[in-house]
Short mmCIF file of C-alpha atoms in Angstrom, two decimals:
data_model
loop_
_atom_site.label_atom_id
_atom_site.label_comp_id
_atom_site.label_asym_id
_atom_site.label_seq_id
_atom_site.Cartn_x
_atom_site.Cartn_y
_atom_site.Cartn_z
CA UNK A 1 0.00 0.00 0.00
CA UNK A 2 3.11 2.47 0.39
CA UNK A 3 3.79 4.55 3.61
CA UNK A 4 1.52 6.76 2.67
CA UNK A 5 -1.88 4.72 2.60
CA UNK A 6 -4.91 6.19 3.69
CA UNK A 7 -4.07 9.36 3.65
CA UNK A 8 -5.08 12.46 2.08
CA UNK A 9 -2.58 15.29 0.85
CA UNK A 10 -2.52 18.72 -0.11
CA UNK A 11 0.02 19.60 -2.59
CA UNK A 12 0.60 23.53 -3.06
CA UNK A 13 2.47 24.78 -5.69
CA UNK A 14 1.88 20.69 -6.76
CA UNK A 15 1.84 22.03 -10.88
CA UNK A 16 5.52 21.92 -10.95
CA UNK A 17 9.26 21.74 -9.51
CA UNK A 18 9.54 20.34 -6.20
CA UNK A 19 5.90 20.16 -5.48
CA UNK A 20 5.33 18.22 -8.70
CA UNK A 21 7.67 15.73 -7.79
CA UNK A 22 6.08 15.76 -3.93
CA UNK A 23 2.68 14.85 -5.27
CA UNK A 24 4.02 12.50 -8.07
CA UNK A 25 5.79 10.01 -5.16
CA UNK A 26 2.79 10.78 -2.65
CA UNK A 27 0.71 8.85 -5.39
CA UNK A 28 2.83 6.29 -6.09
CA UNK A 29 2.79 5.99 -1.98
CA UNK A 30 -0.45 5.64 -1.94
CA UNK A 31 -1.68 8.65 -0.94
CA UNK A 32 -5.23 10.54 -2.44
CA UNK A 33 -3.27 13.87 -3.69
CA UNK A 34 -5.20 17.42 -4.19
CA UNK A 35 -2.90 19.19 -6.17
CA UNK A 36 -2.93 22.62 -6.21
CA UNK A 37 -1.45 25.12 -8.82
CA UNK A 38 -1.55 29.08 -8.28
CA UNK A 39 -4.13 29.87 -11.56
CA UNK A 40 -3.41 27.31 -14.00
CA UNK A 41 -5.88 24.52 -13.19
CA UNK A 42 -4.62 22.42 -16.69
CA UNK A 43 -1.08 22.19 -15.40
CA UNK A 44 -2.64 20.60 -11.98
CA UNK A 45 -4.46 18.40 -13.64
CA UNK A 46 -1.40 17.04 -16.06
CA UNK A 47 0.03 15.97 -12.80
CA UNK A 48 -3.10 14.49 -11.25
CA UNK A 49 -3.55 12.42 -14.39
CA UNK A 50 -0.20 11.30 -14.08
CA UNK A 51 -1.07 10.11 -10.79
CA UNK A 52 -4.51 8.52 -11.48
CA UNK A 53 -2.39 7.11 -14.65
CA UNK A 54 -0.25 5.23 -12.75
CA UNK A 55 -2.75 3.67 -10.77
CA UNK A 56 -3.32 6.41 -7.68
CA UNK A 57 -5.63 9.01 -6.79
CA UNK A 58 -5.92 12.88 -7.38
CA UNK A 59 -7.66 15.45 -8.19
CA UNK A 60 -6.33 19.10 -9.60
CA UNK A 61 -7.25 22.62 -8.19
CA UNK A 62 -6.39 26.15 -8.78
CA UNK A 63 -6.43 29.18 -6.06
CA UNK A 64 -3.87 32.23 -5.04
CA UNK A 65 -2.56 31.08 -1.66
CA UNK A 66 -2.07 35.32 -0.95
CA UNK A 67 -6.18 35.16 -0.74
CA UNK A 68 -7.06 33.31 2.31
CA UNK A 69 -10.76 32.57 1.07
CA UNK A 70 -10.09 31.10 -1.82
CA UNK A 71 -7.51 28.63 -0.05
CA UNK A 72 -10.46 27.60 2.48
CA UNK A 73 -12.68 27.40 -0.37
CA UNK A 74 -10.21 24.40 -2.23
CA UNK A 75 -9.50 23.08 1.25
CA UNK A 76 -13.41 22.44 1.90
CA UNK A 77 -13.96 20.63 -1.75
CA UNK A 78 -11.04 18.91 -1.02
CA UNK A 79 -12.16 17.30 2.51
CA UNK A 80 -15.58 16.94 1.39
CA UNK A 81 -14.33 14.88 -1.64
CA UNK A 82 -11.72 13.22 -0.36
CA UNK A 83 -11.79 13.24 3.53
CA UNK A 84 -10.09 15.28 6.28
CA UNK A 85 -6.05 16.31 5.25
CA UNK A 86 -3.67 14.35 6.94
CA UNK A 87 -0.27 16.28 5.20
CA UNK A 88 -0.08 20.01 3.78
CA UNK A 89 3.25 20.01 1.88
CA UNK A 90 3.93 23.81 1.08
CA UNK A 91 5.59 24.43 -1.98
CA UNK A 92 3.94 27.51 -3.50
CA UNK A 93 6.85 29.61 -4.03
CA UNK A 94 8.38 33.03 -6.55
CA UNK A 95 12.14 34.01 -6.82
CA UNK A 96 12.50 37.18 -8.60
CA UNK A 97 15.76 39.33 -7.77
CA UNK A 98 14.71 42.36 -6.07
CA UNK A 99 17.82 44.79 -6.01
CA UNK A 100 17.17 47.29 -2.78
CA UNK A 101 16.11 50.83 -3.87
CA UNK A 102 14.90 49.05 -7.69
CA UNK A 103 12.52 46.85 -6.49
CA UNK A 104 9.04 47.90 -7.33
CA UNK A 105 6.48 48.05 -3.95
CA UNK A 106 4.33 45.33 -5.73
CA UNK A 107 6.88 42.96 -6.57
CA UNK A 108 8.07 42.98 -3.14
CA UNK A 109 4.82 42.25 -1.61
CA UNK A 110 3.98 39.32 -4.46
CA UNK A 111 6.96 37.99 -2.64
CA UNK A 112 6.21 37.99 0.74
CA UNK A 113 2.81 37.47 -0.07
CA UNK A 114 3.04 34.14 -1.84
CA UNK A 115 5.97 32.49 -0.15
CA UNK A 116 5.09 33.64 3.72
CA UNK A 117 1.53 34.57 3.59
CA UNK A 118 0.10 31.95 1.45
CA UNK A 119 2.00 29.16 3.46
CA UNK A 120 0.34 30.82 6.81
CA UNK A 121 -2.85 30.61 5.03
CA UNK A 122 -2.91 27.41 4.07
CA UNK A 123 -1.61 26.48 7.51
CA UNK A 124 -4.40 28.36 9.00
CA UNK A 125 -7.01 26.63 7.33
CA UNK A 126 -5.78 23.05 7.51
CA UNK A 127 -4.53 22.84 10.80
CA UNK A 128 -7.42 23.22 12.95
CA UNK A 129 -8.91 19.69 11.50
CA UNK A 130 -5.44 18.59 11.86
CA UNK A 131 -5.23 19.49 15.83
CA UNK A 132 -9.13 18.40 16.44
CA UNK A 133 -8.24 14.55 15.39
CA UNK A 134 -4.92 14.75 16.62
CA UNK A 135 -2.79 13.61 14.21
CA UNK A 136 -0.86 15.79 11.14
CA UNK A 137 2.10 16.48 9.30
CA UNK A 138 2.77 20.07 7.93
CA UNK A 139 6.15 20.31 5.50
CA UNK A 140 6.90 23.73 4.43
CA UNK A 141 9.30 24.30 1.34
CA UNK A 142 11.56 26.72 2.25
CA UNK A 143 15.47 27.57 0.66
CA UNK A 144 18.90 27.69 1.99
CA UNK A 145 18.85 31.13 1.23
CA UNK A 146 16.23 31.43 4.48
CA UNK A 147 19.76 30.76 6.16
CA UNK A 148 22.19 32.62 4.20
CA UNK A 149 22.21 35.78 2.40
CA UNK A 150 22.29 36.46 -1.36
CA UNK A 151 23.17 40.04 -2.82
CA UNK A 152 20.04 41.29 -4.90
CA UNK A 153 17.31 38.87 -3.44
CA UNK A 154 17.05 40.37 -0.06
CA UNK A 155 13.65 39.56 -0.09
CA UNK A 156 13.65 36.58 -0.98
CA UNK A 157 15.93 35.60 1.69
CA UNK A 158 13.50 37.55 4.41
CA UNK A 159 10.50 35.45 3.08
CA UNK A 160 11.76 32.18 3.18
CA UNK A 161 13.54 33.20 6.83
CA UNK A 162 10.50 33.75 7.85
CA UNK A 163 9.02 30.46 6.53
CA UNK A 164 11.70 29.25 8.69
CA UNK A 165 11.05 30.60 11.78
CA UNK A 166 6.83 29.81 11.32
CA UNK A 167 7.72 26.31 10.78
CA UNK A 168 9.82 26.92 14.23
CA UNK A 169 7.20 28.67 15.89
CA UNK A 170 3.93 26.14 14.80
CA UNK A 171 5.88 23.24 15.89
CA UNK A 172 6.15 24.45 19.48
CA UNK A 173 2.13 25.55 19.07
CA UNK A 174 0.97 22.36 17.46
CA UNK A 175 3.13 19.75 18.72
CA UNK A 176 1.03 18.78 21.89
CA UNK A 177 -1.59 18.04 19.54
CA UNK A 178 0.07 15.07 17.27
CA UNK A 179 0.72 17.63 14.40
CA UNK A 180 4.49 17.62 13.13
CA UNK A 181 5.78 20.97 11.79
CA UNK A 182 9.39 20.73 9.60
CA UNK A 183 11.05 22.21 6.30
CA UNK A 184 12.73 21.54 3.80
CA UNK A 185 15.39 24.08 2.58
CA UNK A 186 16.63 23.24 -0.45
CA UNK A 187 19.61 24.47 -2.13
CA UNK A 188 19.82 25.30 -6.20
CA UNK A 189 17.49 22.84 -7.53
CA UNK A 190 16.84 21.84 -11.10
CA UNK A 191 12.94 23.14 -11.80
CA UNK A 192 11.56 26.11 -13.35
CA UNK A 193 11.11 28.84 -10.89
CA UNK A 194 15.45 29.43 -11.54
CA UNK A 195 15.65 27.02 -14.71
CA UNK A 196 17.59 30.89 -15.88
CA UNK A 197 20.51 30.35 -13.14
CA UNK A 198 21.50 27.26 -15.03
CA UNK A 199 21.00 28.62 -18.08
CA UNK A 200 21.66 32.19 -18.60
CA UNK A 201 25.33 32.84 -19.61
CA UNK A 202 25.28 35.76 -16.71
CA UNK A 203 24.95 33.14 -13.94
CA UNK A 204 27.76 30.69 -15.35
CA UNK A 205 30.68 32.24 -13.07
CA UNK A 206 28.08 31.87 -9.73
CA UNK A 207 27.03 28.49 -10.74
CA UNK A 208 30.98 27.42 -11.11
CA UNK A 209 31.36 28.82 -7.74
CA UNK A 210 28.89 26.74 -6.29
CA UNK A 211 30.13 23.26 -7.69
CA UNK A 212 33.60 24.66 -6.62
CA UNK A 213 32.84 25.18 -2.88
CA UNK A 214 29.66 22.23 -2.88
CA UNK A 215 31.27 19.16 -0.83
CA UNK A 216 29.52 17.42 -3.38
CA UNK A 217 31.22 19.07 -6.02
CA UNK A 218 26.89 19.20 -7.71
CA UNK A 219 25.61 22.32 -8.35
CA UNK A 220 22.45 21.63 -8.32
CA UNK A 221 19.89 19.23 -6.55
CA UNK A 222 16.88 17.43 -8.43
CA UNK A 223 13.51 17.82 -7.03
CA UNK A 224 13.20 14.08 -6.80
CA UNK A 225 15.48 14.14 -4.00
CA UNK A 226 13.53 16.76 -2.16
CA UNK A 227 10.76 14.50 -2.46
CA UNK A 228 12.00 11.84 -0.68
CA UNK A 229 12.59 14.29 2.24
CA UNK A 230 9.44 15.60 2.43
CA UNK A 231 8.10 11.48 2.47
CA UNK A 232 10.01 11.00 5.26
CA UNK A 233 8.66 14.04 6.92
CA UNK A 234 5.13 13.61 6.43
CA UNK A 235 4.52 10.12 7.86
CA UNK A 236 5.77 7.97 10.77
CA UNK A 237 9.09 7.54 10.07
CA UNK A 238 9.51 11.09 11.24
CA UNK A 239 7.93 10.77 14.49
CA UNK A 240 10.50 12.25 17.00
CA UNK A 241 11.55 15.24 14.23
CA UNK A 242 9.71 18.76 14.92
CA UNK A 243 10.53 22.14 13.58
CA UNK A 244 13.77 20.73 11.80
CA UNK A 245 14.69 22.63 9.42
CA UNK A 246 16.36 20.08 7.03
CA UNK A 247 19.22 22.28 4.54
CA UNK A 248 19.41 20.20 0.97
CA UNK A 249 22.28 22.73 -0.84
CA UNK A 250 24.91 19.94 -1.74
CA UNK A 251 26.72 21.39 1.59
CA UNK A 252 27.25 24.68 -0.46
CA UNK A 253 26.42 26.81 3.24
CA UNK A 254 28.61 25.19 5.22
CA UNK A 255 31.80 27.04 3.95
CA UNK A 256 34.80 27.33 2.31
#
């Protein structure tokens, strides 16, 4: 049946990268997988079929996670369809460069918006079902860079430190009640949202840095292997593990 069977899961930002890949081996786990993309409801359903095609079950929905009512509105069709949500994997995510003193006033508040207020609101309206039966695993997608600084994506950085320090923060408020709160903070990763680090001719010098000073000597993860983190995260294996914030960057933070 996989580790996962039984149990319902909410996938944001599940239309592509990392959360793609999270709601692909859910599936194949046995999990029943609402995947959730920002606007495009075709691209969440090319991944649901994909899980219904190899023999699981999902269904594909659309919302902004930066509007709090639409989020409760897909969170009720979901647990009316499919039963209460047992994991919320948090993936919805931007990462624009936004150069201090250049950065237009909306652009920095899509940021913040999506990537800290959309993960508190779909925290916010999954949790309490979560905490009434007891039992719950939240895994929020955050980025190395939520640890470490990075000249002209300031905030960036302060978003996903803050996604940091909520997953910190609900663990201590939730734990009492059987739900586990953790994060994943992946380094450079090969999906779409910087497919241009890897291959604008700009970014070759930083991304030869990086596989210079990586451990690993990679520079760059695959979102498969973020998957497997956030498996282990979201079911019992992970039972003694609360507000960990789990750093996936090949090793690049730890120094020269």
């Amino acid at each position: 049946m996989g580790k996962l069977g039984g149990k319902v899961a909410f996938v944001s930002g599940g239309s592509q990268g990392i959360g793609e890949q999270i709601a692909l081996l859910f599936g194949r786990e046995g999990a029943t997988v609402a995947v959730l993309a920002s606007s495009d409801l075709a691209k969440a359903e090319t991944v649901a079929k994909r899980i219904r095609g190899a023999g699981g079950q999902a269904s594909a929905h659309a919302a902004d996670v930066r509007h709090a009512d639409e989020v409760a509105s897909v969170v009720s069709k979901v647990s009316a369809a499919h039963g209460p949500i047992d994991i919320l994997i948090n993936s919805a995510g931007v990462f624009p460069p936004t150069p201090a003193a250049n950065t237009p006033e909306d652009l920095y508040d899509k940021v913040m918006d999506i990537n800290v207020k959309g993960t508190w609101n779909t925290i916010c309206a999954i949790a309490p079902s979560m905490r009434a039966r007891k039992t719950g695993w939240i895994v929020n997608i955050s980025s190395v860079l939520g640890t470490m600084a990075l000249a002209n994506y300031a905030v960036y950085c302060a978003s996903k430190a803050a996604v940091n320090m909520l997953t910190r923060s609900l663990a201590i408020e939730f734990g009492r009640d059987g739900v586990h709160v953790n994060c994943i903070a992946p380094g450079n990763t090969a999906t779409p949202m910087n497919e241009n680090l890897r291959t604008e001719a700009q970014y070759k010098g930083f991304v030869d840095m990086m596989g210079a000073r990586t451990p690993s000597g990679r520079t760059y993860s695959l979102p498969e292997e973020m998957a497997t983190m956030a498996l282990y995260l979201s079911c019992s294996d992970s039972k003694p593990v609360h507000g960990a914030i789990v750093v996936m960057d090949e090793g690049f933070s730890l120094g020269v």
